[in-house]
mmCIF file with all atom_site columns, C-alpha atoms in Angstrom:
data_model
loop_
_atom_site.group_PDB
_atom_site.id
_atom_site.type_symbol
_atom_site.label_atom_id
_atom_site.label_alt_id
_atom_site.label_comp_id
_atom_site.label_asym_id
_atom_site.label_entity_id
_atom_site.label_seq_id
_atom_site.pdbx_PDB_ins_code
_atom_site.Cartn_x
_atom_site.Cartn_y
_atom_site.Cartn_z
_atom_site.occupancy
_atom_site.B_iso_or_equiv
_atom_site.pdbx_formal_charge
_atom_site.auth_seq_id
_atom_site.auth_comp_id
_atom_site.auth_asym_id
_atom_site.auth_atom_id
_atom_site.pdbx_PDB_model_num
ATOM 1   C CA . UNK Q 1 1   ? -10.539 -0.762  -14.431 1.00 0.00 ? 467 UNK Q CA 1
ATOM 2   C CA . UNK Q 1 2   ? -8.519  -4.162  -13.434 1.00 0.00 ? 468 UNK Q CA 1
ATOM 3   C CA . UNK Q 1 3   ? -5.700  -2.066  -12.503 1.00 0.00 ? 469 UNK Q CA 1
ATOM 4   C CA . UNK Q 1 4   ? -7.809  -0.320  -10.137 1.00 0.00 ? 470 UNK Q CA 1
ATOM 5   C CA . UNK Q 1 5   ? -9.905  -3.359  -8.871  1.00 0.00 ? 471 UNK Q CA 1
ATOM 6   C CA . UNK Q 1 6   ? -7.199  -5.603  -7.954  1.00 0.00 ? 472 UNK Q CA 1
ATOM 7   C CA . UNK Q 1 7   ? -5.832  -3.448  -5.311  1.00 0.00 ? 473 UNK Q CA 1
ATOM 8   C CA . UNK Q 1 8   ? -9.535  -2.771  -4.174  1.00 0.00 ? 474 UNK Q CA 1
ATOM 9   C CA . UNK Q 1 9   ? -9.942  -6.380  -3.571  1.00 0.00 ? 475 UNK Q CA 1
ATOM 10  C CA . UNK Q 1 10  ? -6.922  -6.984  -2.036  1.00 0.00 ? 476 UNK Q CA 1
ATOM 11  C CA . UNK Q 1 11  ? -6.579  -4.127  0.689   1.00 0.00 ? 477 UNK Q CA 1
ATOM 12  C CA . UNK Q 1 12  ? -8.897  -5.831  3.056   1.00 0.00 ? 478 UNK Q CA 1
ATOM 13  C CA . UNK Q 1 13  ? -6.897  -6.538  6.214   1.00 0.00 ? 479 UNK Q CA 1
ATOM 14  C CA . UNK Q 1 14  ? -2.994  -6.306  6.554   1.00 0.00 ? 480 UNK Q CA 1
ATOM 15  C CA . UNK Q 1 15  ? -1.637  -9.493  7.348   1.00 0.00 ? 481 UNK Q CA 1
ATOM 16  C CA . UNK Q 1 16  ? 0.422   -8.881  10.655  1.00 0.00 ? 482 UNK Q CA 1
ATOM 17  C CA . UNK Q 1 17  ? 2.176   -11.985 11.331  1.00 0.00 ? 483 UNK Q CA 1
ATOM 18  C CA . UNK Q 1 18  ? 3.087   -12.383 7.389   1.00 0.00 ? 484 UNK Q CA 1
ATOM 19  C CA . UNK Q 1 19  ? 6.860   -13.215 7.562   1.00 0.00 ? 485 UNK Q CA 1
ATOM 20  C CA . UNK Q 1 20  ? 8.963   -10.061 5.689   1.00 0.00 ? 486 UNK Q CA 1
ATOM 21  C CA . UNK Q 1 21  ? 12.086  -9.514  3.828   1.00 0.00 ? 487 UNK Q CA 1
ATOM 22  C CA . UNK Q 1 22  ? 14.980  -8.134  5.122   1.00 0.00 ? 488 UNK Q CA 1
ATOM 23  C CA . UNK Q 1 23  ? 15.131  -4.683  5.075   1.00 0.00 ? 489 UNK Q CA 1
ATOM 24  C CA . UNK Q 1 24  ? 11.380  -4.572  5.463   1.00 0.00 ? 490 UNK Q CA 1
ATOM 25  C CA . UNK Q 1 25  ? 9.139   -1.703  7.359   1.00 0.00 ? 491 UNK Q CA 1
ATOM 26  C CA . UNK Q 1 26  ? 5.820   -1.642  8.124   1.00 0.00 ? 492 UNK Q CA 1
ATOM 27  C CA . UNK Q 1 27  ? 5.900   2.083   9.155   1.00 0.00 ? 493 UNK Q CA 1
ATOM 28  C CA . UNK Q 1 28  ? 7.119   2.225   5.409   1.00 0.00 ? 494 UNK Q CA 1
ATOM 29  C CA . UNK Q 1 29  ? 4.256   0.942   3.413   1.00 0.00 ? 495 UNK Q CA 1
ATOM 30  C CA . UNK Q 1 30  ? 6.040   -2.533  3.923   1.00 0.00 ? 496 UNK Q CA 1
ATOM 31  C CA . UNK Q 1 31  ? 8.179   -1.236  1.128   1.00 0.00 ? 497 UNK Q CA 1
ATOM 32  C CA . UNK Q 1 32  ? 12.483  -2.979  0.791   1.00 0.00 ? 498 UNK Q CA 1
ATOM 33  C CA . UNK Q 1 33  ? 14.291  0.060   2.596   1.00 0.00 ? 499 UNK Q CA 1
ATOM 34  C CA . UNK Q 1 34  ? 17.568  1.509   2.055   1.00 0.00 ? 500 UNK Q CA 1
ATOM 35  C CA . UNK Q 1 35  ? 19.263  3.822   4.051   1.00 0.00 ? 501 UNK Q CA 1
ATOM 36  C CA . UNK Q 1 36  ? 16.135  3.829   6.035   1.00 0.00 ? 502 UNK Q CA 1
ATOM 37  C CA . UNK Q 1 37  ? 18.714  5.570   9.462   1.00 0.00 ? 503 UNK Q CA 1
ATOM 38  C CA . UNK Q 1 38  ? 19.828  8.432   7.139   1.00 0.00 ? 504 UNK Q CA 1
ATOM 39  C CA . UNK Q 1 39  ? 18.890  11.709  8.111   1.00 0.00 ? 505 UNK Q CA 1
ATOM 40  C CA . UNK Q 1 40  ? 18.337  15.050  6.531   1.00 0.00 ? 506 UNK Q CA 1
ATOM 41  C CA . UNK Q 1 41  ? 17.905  13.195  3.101   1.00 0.00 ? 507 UNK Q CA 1
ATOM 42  C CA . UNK Q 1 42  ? 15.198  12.838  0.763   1.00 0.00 ? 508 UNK Q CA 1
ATOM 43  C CA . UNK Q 1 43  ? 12.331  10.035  0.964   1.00 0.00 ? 509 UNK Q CA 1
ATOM 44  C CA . UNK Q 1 44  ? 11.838  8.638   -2.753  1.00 0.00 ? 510 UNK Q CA 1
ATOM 45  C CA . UNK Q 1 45  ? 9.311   5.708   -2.491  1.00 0.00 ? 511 UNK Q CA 1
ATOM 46  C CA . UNK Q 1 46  ? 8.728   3.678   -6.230  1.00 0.00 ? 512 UNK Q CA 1
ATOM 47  C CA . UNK Q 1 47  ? 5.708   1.779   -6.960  1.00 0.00 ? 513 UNK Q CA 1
ATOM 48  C CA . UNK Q 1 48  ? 6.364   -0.843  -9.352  1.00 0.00 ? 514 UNK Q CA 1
ATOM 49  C CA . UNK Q 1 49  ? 5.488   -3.600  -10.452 1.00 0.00 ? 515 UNK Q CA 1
ATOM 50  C CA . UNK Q 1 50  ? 8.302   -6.217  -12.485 1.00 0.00 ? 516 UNK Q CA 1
ATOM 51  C CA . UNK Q 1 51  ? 5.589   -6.808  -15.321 1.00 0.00 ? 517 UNK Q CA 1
ATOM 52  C CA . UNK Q 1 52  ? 4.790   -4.015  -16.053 1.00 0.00 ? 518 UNK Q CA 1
ATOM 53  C CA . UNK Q 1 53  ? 6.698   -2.215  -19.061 1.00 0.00 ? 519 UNK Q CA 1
ATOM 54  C CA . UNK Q 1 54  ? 6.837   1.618   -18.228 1.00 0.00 ? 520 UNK Q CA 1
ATOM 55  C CA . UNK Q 1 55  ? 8.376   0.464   -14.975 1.00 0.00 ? 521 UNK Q CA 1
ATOM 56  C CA . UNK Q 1 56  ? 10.931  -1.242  -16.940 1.00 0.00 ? 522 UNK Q CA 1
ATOM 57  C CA . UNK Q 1 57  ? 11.468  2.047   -18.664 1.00 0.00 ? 523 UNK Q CA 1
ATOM 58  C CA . UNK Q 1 58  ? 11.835  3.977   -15.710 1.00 0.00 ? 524 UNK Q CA 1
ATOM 59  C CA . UNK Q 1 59  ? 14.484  1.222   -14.688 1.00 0.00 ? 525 UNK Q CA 1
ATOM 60  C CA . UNK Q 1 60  ? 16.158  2.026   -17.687 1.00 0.00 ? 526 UNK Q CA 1
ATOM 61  C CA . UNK Q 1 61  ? 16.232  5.580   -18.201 1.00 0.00 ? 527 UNK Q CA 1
ATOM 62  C CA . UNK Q 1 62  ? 16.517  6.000   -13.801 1.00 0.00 ? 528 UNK Q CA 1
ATOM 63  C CA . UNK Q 1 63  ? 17.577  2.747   -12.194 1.00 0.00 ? 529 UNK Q CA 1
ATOM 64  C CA . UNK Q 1 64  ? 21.654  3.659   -12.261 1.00 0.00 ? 530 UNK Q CA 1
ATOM 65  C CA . UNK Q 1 65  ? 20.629  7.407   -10.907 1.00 0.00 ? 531 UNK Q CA 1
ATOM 66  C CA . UNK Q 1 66  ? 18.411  6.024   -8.111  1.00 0.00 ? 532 UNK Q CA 1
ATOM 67  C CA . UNK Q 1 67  ? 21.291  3.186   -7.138  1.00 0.00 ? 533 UNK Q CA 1
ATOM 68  C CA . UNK Q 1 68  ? 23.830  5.430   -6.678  1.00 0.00 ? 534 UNK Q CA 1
ATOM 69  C CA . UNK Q 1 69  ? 21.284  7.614   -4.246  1.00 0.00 ? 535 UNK Q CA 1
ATOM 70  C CA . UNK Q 1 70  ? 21.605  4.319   -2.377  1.00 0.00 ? 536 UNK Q CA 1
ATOM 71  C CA . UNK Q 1 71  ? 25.439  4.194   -2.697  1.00 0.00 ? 537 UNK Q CA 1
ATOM 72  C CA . UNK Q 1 72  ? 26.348  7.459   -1.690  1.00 0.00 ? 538 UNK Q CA 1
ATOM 73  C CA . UNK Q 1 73  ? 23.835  7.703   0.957   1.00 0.00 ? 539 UNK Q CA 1
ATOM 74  C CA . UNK Q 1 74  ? 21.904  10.589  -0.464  1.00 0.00 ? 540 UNK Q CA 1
ATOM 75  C CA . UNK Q 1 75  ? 18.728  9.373   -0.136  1.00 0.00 ? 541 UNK Q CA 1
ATOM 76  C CA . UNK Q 1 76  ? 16.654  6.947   1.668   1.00 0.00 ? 542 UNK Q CA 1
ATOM 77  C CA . UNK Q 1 77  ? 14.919  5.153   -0.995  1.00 0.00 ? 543 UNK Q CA 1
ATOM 78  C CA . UNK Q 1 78  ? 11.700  2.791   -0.729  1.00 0.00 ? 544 UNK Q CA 1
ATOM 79  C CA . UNK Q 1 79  ? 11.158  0.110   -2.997  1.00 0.00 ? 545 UNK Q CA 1
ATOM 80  C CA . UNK Q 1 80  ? 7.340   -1.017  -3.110  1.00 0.00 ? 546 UNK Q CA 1
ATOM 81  C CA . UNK Q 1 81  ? 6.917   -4.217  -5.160  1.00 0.00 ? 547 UNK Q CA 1
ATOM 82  C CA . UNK Q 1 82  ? 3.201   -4.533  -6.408  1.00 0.00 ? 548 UNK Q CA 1
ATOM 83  C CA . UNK Q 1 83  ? 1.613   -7.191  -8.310  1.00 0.00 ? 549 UNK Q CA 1
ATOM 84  C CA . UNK Q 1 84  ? -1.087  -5.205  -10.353 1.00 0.00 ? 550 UNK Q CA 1
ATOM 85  C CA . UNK Q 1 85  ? -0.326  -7.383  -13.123 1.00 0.00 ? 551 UNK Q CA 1
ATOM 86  C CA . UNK Q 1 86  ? -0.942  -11.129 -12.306 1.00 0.00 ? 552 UNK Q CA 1
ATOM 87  C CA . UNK Q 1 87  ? 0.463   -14.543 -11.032 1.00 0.00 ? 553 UNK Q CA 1
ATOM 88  C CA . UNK Q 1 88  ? 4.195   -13.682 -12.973 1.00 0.00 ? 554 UNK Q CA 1
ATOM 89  C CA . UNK Q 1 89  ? 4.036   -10.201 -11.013 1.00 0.00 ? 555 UNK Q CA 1
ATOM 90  C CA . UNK Q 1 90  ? 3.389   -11.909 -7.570  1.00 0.00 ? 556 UNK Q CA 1
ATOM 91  C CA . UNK Q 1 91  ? 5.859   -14.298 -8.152  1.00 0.00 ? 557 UNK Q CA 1
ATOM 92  C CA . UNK Q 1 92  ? 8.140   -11.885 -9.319  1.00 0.00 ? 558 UNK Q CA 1
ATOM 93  C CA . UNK Q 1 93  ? 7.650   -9.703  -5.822  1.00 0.00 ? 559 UNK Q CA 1
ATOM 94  C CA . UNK Q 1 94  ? 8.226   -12.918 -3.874  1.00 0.00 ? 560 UNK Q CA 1
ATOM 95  C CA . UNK Q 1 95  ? 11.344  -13.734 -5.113  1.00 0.00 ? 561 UNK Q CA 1
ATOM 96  C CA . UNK Q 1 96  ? 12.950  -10.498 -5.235  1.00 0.00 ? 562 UNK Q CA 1
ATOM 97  C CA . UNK Q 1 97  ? 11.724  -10.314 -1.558  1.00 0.00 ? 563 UNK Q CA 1
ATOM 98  C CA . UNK Q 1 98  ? 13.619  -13.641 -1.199  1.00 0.00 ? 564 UNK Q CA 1
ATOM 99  C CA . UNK Q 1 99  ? 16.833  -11.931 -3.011  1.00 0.00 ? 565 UNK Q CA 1
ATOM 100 C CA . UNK Q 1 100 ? 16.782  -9.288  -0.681  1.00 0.00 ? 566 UNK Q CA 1
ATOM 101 C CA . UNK Q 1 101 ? 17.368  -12.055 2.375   1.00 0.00 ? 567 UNK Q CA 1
ATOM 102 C CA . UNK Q 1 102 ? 20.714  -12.906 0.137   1.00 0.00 ? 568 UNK Q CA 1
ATOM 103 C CA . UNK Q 1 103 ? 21.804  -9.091  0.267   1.00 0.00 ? 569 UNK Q CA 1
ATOM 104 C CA . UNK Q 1 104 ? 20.587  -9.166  -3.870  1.00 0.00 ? 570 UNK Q CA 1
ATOM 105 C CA . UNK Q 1 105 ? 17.636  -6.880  -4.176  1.00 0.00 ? 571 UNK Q CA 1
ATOM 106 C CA . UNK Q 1 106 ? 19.196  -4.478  -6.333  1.00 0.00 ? 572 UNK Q CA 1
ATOM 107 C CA . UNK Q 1 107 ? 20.882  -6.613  -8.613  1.00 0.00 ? 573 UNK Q CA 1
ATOM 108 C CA . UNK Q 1 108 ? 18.069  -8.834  -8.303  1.00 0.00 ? 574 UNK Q CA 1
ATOM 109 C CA . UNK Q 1 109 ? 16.001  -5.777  -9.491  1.00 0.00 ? 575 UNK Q CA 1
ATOM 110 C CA . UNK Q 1 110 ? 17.906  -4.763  -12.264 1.00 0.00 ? 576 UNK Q CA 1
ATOM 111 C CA . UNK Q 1 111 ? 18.080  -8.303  -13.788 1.00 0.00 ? 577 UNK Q CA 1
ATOM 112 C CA . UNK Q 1 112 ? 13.972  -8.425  -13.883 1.00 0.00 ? 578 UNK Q CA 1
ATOM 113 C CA . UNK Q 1 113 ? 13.384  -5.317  -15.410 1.00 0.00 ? 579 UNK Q CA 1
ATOM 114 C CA . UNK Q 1 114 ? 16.367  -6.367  -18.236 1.00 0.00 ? 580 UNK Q CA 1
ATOM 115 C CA . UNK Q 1 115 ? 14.867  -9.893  -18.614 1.00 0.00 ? 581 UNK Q CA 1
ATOM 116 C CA . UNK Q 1 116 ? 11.585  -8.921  -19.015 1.00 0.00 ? 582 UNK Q CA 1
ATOM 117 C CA . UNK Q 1 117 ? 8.938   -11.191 -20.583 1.00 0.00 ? 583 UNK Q CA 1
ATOM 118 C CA . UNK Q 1 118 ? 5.823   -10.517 -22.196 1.00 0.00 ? 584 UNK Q CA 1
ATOM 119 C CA . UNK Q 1 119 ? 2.997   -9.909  -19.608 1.00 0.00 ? 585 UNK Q CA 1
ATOM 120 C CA . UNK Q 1 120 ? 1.423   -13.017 -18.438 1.00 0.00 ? 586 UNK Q CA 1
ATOM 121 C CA . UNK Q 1 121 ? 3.136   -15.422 -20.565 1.00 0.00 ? 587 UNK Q CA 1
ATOM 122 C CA . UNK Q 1 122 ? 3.907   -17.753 -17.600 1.00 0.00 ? 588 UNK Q CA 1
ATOM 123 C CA . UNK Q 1 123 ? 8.027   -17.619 -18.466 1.00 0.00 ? 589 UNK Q CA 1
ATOM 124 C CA . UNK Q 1 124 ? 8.438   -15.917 -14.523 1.00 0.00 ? 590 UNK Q CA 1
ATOM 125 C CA . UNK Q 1 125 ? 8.458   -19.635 -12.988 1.00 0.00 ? 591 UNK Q CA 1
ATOM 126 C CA . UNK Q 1 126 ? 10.114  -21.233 -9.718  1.00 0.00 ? 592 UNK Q CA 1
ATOM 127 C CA . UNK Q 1 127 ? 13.061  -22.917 -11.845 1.00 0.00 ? 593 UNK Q CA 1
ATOM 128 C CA . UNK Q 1 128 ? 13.596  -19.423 -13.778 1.00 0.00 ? 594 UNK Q CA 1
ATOM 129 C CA . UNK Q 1 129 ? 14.026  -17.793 -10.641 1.00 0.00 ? 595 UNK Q CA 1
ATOM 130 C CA . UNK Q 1 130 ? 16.389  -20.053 -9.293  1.00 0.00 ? 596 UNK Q CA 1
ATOM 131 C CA . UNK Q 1 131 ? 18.515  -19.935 -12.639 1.00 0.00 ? 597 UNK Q CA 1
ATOM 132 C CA . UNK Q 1 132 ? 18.367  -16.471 -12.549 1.00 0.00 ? 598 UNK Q CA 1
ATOM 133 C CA . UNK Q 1 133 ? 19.713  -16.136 -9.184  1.00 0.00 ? 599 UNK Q CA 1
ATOM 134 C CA . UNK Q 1 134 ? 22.472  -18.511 -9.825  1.00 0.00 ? 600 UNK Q CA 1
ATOM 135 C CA . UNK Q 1 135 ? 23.560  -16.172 -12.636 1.00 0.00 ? 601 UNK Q CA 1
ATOM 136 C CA . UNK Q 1 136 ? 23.878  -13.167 -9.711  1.00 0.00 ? 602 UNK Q CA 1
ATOM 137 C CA . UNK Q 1 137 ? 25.637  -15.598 -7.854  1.00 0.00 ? 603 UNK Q CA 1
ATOM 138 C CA . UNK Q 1 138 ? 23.064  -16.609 -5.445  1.00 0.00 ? 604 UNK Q CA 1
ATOM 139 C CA . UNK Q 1 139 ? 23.400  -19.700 -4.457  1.00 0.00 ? 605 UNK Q CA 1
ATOM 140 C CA . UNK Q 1 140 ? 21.746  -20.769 -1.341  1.00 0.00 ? 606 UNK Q CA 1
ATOM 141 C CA . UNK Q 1 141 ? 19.316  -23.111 -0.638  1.00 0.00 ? 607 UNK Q CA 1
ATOM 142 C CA . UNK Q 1 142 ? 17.288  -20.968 1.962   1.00 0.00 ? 608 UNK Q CA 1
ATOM 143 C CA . UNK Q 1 143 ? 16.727  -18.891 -1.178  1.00 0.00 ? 609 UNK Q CA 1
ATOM 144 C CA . UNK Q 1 144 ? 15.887  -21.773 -3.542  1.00 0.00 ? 610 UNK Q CA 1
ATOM 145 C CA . UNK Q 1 145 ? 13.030  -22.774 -0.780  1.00 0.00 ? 611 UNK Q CA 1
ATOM 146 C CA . UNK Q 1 146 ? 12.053  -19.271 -0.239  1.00 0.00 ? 612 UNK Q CA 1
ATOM 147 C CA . UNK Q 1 147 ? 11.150  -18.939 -3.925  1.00 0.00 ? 613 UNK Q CA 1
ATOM 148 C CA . UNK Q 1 148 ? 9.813   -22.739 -4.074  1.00 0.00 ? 614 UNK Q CA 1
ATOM 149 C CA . UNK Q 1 149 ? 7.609   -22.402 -0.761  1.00 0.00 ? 615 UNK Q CA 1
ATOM 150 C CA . UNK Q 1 150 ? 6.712   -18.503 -1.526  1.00 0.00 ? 616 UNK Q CA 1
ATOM 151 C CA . UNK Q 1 151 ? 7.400   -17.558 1.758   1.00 0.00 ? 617 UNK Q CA 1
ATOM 152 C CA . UNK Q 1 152 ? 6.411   -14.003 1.172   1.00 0.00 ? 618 UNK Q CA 1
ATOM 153 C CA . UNK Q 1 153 ? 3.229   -14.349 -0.299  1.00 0.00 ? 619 UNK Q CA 1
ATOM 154 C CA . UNK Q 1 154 ? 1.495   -13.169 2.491   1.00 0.00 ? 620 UNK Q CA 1
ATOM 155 C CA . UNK Q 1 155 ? 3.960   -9.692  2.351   1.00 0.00 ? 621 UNK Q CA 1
ATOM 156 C CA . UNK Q 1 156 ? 3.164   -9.399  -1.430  1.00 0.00 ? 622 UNK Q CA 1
ATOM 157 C CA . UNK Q 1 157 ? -0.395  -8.913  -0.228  1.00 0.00 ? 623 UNK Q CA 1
ATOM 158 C CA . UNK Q 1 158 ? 0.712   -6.151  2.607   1.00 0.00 ? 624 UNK Q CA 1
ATOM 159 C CA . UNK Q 1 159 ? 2.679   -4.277  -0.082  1.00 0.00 ? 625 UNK Q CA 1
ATOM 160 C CA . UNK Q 1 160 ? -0.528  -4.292  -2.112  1.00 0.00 ? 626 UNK Q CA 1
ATOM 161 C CA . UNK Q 1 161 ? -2.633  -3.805  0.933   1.00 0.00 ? 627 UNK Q CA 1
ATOM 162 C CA . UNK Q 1 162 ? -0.720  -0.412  1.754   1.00 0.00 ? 628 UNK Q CA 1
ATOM 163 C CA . UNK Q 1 163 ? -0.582  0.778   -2.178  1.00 0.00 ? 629 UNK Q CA 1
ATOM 164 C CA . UNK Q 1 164 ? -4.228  0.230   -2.096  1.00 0.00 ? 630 UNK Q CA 1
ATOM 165 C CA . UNK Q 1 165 ? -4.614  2.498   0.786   1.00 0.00 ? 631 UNK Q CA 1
ATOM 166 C CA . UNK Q 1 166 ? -2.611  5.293   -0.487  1.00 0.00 ? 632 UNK Q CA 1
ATOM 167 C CA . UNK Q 1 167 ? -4.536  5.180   -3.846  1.00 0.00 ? 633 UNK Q CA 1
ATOM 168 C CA . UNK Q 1 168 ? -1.841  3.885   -6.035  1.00 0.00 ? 634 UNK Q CA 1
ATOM 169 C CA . UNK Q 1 169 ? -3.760  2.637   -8.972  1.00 0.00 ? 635 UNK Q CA 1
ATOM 170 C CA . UNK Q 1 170 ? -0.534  2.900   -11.686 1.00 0.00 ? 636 UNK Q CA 1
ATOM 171 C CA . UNK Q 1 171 ? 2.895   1.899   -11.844 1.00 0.00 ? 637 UNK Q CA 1
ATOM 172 C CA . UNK Q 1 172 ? 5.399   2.997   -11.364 1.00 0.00 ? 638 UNK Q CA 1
ATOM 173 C CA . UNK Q 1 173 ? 4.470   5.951   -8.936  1.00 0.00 ? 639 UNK Q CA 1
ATOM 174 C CA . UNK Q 1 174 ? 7.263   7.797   -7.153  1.00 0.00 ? 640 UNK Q CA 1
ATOM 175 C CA . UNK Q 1 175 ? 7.167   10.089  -4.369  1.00 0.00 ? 641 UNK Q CA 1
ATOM 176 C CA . UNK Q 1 176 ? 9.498   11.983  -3.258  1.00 0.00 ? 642 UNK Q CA 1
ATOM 177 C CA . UNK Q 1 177 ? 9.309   13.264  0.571   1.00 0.00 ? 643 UNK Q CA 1
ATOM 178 C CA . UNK Q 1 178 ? 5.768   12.198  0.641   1.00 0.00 ? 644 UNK Q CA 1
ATOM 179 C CA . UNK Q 1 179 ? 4.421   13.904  -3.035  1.00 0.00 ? 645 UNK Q CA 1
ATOM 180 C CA . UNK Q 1 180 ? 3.475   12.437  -5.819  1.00 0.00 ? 646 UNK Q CA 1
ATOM 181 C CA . UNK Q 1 181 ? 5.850   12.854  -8.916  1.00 0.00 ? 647 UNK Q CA 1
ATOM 182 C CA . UNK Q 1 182 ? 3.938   14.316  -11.858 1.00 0.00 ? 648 UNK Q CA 1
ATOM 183 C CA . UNK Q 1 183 ? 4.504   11.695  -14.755 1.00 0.00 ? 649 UNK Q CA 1
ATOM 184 C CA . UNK Q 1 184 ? 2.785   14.350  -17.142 1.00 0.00 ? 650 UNK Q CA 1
ATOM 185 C CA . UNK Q 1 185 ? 5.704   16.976  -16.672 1.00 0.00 ? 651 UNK Q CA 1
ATOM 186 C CA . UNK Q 1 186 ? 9.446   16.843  -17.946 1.00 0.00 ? 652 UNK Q CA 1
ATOM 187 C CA . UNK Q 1 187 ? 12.037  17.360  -15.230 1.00 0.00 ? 653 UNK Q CA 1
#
């Protein structure tokens, strides 16, 4: 019921002016885009959320296949970074939003999902950020006060805004050109 609530509560206006990420749409669910000018290609948007353990899974078992869709340009591919889960998830979502200003998203990504505390225990704070940026070789200050300052707090809430209005109630959820990927069935 939480899962479903939170998003409820959250999706009541869309904060316009909210400063954004780079590689930021609107028209795309406010989601981290990549190859968002490809054509012909396939649209795969993920719903995740860095707490939340089946999405590390997925990472796991599809992160390498859906980075090299990046790579090699076969895909556009929409990362959508919710925060069902509580403060570590929103803080989580704000500083990978601040990663992706340093050209890091991906590896930025990857490195949540592998370093993965238990939910809610509080270990996802400003100074573990920063070290684990500095260990992905991120070393600016603009991120360090991006991350301090959570400049994207107000896009965390768009993000969850937009899941809330396309019903997603469960992470992760992956579309792919616009429907919904069956979790029940093998592929």
């Amino acid at each position: 019921v939480l899962l479903m609530l939170v998003p409820t509560l959250l999706s009541k206006r869309t904060n316009t002016s909210a400063a954004v990420p780079a590689s930021v749409s609107a028209d795309r669910g406010y989601g981290i885009v990549f190859n968002g000018d490809a054509k012909n290609v396939p649209v795969v948007d993920i719903y995740e959320d860095f707490q939340c353990p089946i999405c590390m899974q997925f990472e796991k078992l599809q992160g390498d296949y859906i980075e090299s869709l990046i790579t090699e340009k076969k895909a556009t591919v929409v990362y959508h970074t919710l925060s069902f889960l509580g403060p570590d998830s929103v803080r989580a979502a704000n500083a990978a939003a601040c990663s992706a200003d340093q050209g890091e998203f991906l590896n930025y990504h990857r490195s949540l999902y592998a370093n993965q505390p238990a939910e809610n225990s509080g270990a996802w704070t400003t100074s573990y950020f920063q070290t684990l940026a500095l260990g992905l070789g991120i070393s600016s200050p603009d991120y360090d006060k991006c991350v301090q300052n959570q400049d994207y707090m107000g896009w965390v809430k768009n993000v969850a805004d937009e899941g809330a209005k396309r019903n997603i109630n469960s992470t992760p959820t992956v579309f792919i050109n616009g429907k919904e990927i069956d979790r029940n069935k093998a592929y």
